[in-house]
Coordinates of C-alpha atoms in Angstrom, one line a residue:
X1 CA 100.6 37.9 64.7
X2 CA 98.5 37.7 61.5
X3 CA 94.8 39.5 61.4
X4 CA 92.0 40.6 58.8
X5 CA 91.4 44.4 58.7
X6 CA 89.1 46.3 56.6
X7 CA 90.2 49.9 55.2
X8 CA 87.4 52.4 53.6
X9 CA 88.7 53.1 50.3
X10 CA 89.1 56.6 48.3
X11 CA 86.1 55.2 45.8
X12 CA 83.7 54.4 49.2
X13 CA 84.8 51.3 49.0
X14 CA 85.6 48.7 52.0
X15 CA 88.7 46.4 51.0
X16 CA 89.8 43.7 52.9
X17 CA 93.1 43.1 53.7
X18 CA 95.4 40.4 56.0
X19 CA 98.2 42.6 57.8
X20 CA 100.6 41.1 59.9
X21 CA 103.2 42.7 62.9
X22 CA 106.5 42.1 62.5
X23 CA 109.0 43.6 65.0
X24 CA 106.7 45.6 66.1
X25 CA 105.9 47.3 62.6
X26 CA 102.2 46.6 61.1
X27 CA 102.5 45.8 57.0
X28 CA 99.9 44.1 54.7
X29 CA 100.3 40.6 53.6
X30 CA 97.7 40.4 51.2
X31 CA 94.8 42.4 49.6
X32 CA 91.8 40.3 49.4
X33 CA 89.3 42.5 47.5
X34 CA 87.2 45.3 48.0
X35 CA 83.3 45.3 48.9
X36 CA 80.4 48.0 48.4
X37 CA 77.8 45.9 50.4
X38 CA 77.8 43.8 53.1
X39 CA 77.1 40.0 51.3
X40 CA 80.3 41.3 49.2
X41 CA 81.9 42.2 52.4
X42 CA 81.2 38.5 53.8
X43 CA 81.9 36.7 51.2
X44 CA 85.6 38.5 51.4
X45 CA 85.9 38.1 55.2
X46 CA 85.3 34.0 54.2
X47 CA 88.2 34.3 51.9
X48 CA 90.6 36.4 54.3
X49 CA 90.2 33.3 57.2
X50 CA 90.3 30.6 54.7
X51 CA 93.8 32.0 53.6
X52 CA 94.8 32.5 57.6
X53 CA 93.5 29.0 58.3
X54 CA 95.0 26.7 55.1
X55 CA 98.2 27.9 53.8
X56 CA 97.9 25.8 51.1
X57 CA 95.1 28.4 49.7
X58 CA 97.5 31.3 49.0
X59 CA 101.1 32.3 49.7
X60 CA 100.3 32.5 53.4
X61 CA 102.2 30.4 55.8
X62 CA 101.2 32.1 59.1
X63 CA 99.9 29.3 61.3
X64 CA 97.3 30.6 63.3
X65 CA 93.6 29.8 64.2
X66 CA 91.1 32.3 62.7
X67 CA 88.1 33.6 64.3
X68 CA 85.4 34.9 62.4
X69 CA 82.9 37.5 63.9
X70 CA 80.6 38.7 61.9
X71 CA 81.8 41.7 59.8
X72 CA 81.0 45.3 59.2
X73 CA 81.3 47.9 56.8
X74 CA 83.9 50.2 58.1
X75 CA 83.4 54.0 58.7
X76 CA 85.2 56.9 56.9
X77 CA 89.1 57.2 57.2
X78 CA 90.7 58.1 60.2
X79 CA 87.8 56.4 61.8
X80 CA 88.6 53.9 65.1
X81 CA 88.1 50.7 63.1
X82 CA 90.0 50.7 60.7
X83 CA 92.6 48.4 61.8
X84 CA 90.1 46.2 63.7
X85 CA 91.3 43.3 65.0
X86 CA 89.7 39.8 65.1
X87 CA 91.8 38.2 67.9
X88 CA 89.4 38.0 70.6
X89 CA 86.0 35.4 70.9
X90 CA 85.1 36.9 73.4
X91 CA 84.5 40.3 71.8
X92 CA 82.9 39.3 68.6
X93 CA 80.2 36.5 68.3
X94 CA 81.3 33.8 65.1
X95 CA 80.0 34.1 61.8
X96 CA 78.2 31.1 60.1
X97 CA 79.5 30.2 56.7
X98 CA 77.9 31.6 54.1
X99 CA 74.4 29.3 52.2
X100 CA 72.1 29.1 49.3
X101 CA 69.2 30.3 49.9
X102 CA 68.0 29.3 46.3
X103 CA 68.6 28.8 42.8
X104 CA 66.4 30.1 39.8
X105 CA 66.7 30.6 36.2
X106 CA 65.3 34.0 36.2
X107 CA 67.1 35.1 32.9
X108 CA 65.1 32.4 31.0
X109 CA 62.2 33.5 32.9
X110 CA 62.8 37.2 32.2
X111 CA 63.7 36.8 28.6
X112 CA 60.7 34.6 27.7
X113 CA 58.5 36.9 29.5
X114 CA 60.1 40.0 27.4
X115 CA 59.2 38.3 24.2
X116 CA 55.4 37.4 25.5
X117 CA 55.7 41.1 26.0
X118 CA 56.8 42.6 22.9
X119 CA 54.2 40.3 21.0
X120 CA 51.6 42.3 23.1
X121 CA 50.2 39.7 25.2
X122 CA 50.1 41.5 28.4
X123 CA 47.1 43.1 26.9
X124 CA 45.4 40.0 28.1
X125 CA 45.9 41.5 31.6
X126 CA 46.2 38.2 33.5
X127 CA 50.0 37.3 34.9
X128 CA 48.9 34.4 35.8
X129 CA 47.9 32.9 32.5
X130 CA 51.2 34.4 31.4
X131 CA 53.0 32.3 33.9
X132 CA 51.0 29.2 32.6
X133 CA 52.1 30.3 29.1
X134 CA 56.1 30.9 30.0
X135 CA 56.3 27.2 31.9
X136 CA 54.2 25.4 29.2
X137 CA 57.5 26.5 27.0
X138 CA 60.2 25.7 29.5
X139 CA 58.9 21.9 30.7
X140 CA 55.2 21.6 29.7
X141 CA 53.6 19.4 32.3
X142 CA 50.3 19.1 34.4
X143 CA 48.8 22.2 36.1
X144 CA 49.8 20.5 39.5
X145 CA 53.5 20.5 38.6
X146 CA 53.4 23.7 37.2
X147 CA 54.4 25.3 40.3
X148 CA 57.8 23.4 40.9
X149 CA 58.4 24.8 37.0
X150 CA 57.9 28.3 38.1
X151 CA 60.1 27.9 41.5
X152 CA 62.4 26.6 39.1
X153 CA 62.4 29.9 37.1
X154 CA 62.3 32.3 40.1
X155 CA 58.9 32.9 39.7
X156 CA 56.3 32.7 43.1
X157 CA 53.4 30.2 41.5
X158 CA 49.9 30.4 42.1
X159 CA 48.1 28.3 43.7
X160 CA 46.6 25.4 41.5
X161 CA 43.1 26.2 42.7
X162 CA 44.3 30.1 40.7
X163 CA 45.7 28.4 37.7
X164 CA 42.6 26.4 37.3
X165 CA 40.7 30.0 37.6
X166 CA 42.9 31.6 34.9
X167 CA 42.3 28.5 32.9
X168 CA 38.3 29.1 33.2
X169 CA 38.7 33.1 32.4
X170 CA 41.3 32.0 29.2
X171 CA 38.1 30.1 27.4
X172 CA 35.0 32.4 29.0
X173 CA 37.1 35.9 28.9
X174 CA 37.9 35.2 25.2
X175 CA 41.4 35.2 25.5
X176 CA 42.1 33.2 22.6
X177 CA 40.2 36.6 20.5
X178 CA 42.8 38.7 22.0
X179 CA 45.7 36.4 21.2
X180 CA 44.7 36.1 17.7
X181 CA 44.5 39.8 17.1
X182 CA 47.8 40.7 18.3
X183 CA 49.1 37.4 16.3
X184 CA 47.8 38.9 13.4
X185 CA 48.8 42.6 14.2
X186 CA 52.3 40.9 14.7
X187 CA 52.3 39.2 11.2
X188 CA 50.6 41.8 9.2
X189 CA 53.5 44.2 11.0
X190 CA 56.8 41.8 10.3
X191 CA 55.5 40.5 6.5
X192 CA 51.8 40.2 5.4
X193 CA 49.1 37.9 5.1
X194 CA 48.7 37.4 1.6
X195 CA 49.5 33.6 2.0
X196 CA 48.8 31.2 4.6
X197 CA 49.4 27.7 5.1
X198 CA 46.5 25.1 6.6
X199 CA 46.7 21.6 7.8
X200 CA 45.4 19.6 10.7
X201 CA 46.5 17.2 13.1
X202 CA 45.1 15.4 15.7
X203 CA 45.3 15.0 20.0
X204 CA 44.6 12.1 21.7
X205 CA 42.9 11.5 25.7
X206 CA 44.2 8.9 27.9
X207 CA 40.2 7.9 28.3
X208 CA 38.6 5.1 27.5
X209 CA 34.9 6.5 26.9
X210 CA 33.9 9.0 24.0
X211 CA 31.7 11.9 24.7
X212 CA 30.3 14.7 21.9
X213 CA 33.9 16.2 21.5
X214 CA 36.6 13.6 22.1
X215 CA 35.5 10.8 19.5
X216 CA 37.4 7.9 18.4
X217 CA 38.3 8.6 14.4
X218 CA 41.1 8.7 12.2
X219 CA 44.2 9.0 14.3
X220 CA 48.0 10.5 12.4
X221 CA 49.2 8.3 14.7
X222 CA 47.2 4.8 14.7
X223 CA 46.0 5.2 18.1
X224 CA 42.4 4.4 18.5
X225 CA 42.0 6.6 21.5
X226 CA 39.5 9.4 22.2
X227 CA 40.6 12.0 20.3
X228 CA 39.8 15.7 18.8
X229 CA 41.1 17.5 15.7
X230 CA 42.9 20.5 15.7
X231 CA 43.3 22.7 12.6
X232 CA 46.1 25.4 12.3
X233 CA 46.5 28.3 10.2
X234 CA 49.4 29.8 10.0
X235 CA 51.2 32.9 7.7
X236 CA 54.3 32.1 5.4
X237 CA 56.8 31.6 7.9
X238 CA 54.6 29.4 10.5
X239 CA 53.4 32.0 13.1
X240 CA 50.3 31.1 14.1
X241 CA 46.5 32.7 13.2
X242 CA 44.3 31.2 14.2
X243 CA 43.1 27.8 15.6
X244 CA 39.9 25.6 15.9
X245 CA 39.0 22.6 17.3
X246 CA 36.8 19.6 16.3
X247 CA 35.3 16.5 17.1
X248 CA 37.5 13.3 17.0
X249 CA 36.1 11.9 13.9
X250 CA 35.4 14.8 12.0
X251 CA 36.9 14.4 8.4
X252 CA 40.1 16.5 7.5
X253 CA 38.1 18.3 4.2
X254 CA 35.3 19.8 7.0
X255 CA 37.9 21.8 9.5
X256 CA 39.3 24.3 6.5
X257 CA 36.0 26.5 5.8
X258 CA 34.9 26.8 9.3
X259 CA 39.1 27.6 10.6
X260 CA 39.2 30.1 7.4
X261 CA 35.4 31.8 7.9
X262 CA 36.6 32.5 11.4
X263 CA 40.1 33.9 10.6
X264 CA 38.2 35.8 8.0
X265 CA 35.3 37.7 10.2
X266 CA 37.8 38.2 12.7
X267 CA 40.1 40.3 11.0
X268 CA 38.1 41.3 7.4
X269 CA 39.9 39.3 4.9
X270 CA 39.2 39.0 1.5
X271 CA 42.4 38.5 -0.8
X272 CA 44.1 35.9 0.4
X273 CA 46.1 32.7 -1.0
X274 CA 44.9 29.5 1.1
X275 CA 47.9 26.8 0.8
X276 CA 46.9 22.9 2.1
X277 CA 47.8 19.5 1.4
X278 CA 45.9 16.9 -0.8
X279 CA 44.4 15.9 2.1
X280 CA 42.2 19.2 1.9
X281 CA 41.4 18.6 -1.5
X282 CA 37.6 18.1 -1.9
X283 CA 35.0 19.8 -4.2
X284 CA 33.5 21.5 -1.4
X285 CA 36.3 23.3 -0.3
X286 CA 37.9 24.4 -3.9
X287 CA 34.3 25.5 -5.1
X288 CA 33.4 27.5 -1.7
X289 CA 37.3 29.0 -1.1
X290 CA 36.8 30.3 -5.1
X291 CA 33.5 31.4 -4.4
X292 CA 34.3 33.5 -1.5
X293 CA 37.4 35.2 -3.6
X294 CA 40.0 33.1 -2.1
X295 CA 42.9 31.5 -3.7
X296 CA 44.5 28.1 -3.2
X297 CA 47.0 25.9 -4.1
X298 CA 46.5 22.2 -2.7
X299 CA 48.1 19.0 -3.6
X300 CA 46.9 16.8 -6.0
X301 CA 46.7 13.2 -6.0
X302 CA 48.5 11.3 -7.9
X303 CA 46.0 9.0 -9.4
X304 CA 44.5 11.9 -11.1
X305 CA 47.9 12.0 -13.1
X306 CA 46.3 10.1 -15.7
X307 CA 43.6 12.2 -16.4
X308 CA 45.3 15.4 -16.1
X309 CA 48.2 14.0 -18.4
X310 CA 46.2 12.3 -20.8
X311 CA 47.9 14.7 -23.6
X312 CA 51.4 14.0 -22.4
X313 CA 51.5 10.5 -22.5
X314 CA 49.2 10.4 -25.7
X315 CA 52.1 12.6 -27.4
X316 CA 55.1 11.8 -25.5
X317 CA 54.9 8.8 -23.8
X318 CA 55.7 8.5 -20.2
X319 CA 58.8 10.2 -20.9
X320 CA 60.1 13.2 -18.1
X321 CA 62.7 15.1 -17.6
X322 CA 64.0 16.1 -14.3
X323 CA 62.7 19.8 -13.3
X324 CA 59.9 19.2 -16.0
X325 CA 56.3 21.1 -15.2
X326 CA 53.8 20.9 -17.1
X327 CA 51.1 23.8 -16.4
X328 CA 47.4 21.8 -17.8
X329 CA 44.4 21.6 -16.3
X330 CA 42.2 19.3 -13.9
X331 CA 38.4 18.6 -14.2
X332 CA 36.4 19.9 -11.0
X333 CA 34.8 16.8 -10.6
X334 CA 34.9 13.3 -12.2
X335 CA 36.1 13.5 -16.3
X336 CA 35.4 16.0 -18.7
X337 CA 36.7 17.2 -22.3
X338 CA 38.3 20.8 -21.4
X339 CA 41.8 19.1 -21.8
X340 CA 41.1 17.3 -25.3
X341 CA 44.0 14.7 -25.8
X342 CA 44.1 15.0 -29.8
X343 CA 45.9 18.3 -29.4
X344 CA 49.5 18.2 -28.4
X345 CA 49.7 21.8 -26.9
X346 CA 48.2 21.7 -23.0
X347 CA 45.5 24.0 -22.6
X348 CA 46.1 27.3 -20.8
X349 CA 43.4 27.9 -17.7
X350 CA 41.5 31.0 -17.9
X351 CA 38.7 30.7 -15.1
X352 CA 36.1 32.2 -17.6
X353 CA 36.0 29.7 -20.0
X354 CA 37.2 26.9 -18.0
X355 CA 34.3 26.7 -15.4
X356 CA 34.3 23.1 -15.1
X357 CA 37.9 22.9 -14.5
X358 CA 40.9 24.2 -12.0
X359 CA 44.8 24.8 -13.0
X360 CA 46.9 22.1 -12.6
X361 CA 50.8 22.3 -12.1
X362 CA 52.5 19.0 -12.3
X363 CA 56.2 18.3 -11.8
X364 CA 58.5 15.6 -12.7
X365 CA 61.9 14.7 -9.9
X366 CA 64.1 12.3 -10.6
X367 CA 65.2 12.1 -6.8
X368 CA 61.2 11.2 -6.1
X369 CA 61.3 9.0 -9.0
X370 CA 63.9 6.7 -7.2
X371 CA 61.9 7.4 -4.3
X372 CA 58.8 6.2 -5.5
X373 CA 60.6 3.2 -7.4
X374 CA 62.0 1.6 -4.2
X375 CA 58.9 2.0 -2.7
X376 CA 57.1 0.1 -4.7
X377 CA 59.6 -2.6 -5.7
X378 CA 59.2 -2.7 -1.6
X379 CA 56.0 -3.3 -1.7
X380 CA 56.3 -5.9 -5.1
X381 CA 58.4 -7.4 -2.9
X382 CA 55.9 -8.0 -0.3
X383 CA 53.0 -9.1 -2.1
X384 CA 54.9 -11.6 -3.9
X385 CA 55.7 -13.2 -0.3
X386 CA 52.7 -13.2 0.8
X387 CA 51.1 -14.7 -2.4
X388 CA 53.6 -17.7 -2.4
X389 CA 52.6 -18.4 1.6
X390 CA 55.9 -17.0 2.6
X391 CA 54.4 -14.0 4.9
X392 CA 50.7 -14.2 6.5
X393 CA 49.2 -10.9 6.8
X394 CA 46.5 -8.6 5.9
X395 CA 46.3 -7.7 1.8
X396 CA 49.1 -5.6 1.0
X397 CA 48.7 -3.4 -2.3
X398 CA 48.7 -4.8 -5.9
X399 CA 47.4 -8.4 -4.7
X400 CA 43.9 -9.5 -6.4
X401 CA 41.9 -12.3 -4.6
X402 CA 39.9 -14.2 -6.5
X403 CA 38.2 -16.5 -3.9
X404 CA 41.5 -18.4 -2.0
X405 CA 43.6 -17.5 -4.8
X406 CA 45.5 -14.5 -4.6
X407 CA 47.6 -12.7 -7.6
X408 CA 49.6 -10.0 -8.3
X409 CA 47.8 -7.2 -9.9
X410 CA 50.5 -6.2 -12.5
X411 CA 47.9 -3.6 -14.3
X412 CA 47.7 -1.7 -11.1
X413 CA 51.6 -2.1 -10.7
X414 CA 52.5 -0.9 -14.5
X415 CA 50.0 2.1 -13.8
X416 CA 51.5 2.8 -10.5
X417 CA 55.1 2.8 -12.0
X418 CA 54.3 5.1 -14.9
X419 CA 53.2 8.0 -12.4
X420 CA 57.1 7.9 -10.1
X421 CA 58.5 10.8 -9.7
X422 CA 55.2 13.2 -10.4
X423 CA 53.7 15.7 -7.5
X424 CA 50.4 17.6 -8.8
X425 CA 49.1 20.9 -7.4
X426 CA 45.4 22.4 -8.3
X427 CA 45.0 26.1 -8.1
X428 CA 42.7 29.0 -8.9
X429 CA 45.5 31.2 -9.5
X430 CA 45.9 32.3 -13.4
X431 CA 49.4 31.7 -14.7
X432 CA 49.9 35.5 -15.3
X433 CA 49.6 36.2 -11.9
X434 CA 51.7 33.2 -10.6
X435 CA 54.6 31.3 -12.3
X436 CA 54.2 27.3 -12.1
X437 CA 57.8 27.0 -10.3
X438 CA 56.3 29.9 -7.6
X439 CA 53.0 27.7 -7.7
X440 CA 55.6 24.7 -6.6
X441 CA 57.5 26.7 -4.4
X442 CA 54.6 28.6 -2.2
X443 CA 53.2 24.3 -1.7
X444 CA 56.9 23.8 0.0
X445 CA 56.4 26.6 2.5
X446 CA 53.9 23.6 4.0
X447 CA 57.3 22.4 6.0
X448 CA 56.6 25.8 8.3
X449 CA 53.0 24.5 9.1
X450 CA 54.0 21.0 9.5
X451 CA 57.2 22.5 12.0
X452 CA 54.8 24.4 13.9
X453 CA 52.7 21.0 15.2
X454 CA 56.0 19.1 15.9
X455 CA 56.5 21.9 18.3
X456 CA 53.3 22.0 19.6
X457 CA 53.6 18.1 20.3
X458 CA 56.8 17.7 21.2
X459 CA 58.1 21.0 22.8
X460 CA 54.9 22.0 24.4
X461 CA 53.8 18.7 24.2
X462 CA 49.7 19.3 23.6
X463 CA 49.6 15.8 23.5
X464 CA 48.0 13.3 25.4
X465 CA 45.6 15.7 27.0
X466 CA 43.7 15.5 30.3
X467 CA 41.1 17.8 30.5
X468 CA 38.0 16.6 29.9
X469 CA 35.1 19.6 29.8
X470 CA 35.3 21.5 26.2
X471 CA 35.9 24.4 28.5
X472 CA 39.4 22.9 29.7
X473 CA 40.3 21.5 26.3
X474 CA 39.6 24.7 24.8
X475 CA 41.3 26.8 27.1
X476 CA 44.3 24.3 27.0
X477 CA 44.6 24.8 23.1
X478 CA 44.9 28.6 24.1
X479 CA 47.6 28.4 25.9
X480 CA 49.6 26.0 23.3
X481 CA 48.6 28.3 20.9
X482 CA 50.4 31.2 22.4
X483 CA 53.0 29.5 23.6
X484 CA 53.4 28.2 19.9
X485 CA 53.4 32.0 18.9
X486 CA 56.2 33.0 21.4
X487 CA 58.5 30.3 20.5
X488 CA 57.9 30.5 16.5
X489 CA 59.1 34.4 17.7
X490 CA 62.3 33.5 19.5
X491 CA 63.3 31.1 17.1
X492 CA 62.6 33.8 13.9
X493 CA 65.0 36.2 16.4
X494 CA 67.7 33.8 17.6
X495 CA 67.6 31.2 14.3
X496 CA 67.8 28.4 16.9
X497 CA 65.1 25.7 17.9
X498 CA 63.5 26.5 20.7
X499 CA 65.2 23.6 22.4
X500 CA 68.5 24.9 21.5
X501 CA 67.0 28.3 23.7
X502 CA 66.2 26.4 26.6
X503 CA 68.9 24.4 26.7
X504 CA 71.6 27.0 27.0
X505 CA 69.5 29.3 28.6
X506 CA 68.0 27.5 31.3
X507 CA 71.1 26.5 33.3
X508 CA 71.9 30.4 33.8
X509 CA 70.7 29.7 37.4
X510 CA 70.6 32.8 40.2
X511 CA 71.8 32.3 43.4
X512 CA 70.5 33.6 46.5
X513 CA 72.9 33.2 49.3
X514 CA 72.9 34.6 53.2
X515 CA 76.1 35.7 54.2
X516 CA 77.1 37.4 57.1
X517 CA 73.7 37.9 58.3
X518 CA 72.7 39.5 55.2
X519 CA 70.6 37.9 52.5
X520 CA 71.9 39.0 48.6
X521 CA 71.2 37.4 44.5
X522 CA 74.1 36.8 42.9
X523 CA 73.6 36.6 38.9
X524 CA 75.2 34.0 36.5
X525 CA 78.0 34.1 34.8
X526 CA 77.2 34.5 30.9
X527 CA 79.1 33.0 28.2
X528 CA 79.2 35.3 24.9
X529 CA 77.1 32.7 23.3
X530 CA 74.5 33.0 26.0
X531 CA 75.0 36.7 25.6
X532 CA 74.3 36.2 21.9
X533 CA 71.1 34.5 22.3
X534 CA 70.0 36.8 25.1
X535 CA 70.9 40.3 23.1
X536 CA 68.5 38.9 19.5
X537 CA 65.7 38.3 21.8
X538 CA 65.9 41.3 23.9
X539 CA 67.2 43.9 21.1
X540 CA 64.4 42.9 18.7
X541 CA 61.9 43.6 21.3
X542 CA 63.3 47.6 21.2
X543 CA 62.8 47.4 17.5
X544 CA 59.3 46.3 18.0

């Protein structure tokens, strides 16, 4: 006769054990494990019957139908039950097999929220936004599907009618201040300021009508949707300042001053280098960022090449070699003679006696050169077919109508192939201060800007919206804009993309189970990979 007994160990433990009596003499066939709480205890019990019951499950070959009452921690040795015998039905009632309750990915919950944390968001005092915040990063969706998200993650939702609330106190309670001031304590605290990086992009509606904020206008991505524009400052290394949002067809040069007066009154900045593509380059903007005691550095066309280089190709042809920069100058507006072509050396800026004109870097690659040479022999290619009839479509570049006739314009072509290869980049920054290749190289920190709004449309996807007050669009750019800052965090910690987080992270599911009449949470098992990612974003918040 085989049975399951359970002995109260010197350590306070209850192990489980199958004995069997032999001739009369009691000896143990097998020890099962020891348990200090009673889901522990059932979860052994299951194991002890399933080896009684299937032989083919252990060494066990005894042959005999379990029962299974529902188990109990044992008292201390010497006690009455410690060889308790399960051998009646009648005695003890049976035990249903142990369930899951639930599931949750609570460690990707809890580590995300640790990292909202240690940014010092919870100084906004509203959980509820936080929540909002945490699932926007793990699967952004709509604010009615937000709650399966936060099931999903262990986390009790609020109810939609809530999240709506919190979404009305984010814009009205100035949350967006708040989260911009501890952005800004966070940056100034890891690095510094001294140099941020600017660009704009733009969010579309699925609507069909316009009203004052969502406008139809130049769209990034050709859609000719309702849309607004976003501009995003960011430090050095992409972690987001400061954010402002405009109508749909406002032009690109008109969102830097109002993004940068903001970021300015908000935190009391005066030295600062403002880094922004050509697209930011206007008159305007260079004259009132100079005026205001702010640097810059923002790409230059390329058809101002010509005017800029007017020495260089007067003394050496269009002759370059790869790495060249030349360090000249660029008129403020239209032509002038500060850069006079009849002497070979290129003049040096000085802003005092150059008041009609900026610094200019420009720089030669022979990589871009090839670059720019395929593109255009791609678009020769194309304009030649569609001159001869052999492609019908809209005027591509270099083709001259004259009436029905149309001809390649081989002046615009030869001018277009003499400037391959060049990038230019105007700046208020003296040459003693800052080297041309550090001029060259503070422009390439733009990929970090650029990074920062393919996560916010992919990853948090801010894209297409649905709102439709300013209240909700506004408040909806809050909460992408912290979620933007906690991600750019726990990438900086781990050195993975934030998908790569979520992606080994999320499936370190919880379980909740009920087990012998007692309901317990079981945690995941943890790889040492996981445990890699989970110890640089929970150690760097003890160093912050």
């Amino acid at each position: 006769m085989a049975w399951i007994r359970r002995v109260r160990t010197a350590s306070g433990a209850t192990a489980v054990q199958i004995a069997e009596s032999v001739g009369g003499r009691r000896r143990i066939v097998a020890h099962v494990g020891s348990a200090r709480t009673e889901a522990e205890l059932g979860l052994l019990m299951v194991r002890a019957r399933e080896l009684i019951a299937d032989p083919g499950q252990g060494e066990l070959e005894l042959g005999i139908d379990a029962v299974a009452p529902k188990a109990a921690l044992v008292g201390p040795a010497g006690d009455a039950a410690l060889f308790d015998v399960e051998g009646s039905r009648e005695r003890s009632p049976l035990v249903a097999a142990p369930r899951v309750v639930a599931t949750a990915s609570r460690v990707l919950y809890e580590v995300l929220v640790s990292v909202f944390t240690s940014l010092g968001f919870d100084a906004v005092g509203d959980r509820v936004f936080r929540d909002l915040v945490i699932a926007r990063i793990v699967e952004p969706t709509s604010i009615r599907d937000t709650g399966r998200v936060l099931i999903d993650l262990g986390r009790k939702p609020a109810s939609e009618k809530t999240m709506r609330r919190s979404l009305a106190r984010a814009h009205e309670g100035a949350y967006r201040d708040q989260v911009a001031r501890l952005c800004f304590a966070h940056a100034t605290g890891s690095g510094d300021v001294s140099l941020c990086l600017y660009d704009v992009t733009t969010l579309y509606f699925e609507a069909d009508k316009e009203d004052d904020l969502r406008k139809v206008g130049y769209s990034k991505e050709r859609r000719v949707d309702p849309q607004i524009v976003v501009g995003l400052l960011v430090d050095r290394h992409g972690f987001p300042l400061e954010i402002g949002c405009f109508e749909g067809n406002k032009a690109e040069t008109l969102t830097l001053l109002p993004v940068i007066r903001q970021f300015q009154a908000r935190h009391q900045i005066t030295g600062m280098v403002i880094v922004a593509d050509a697209g930011m380059l206007s008159a305007t903007n260079l004259r009132e960022l100079d005026d205001a005691g702010l640097g810059f550095i923002v790409g230059s066309r390329t058809t101002k090449a010509p005017i800029d280089l007017e020495s260089h190709y007067r003394w050496h042809g269009d002759y370059f070699t790869n790495g060249q920069t030349i360090d000249t100058i660029t008129p403020r507006t239209g032509v002038n003679r500060d850069n006079d072509p009849a002497l070979k050396t290129e003049p040096v800026w000085n802003p005092q006696t150059h008041t009609s004109a900026w610094r200019a870097v420009w720089a030669y690659s022979t990589a871009r050169a090839v670059r720019d040479n395929k593109t255009l022999n791609a678009q020769e290619a194309k304009t030649r077919a569609v001159i001869a009839g052999d492609k019908t479509t809209r005027n591509p570049r270099f083709v001259t109508t004259n009436g029905d006739a149309r001809t390649l314009d081989e002046a615009s072509l030869t001018r277009a192939r003499k400037l391959v290869g060049l990038k230019g980049y105007v700046t208020n920054i003296p040459h003693t201060v800052m080297s041309p290749s550090d001029v060259i190289s503070n422009y390439h920190d733009l990929w970090h800007i650029e990074q920062s709004f393919r996560m916010s449309k992919t990853d948090l996807a801010a894209r297409p919206m649905f709102h439709h007050t300013r209240a909700a669009i506004e408040a909806h750019l809050t909460i992408v804009f912290t979620a933007l800052a906690v991600t750019r965090e726990a990438q900086t910690r781990t050195g993975l993309a934030i998908r790569n987080v979520l992606r080994q992270l999320r499936p370190l599911c919880s379980a909740t189970l009920t087990i012998n009449g007692a309901i317990q949470t079981f945690p995941p098992e943890i790889n040492p990979e996981q445990q890699a990612i989970l110890d640089a974003l929970t150690q760097a918040n003890l160093r912050h």
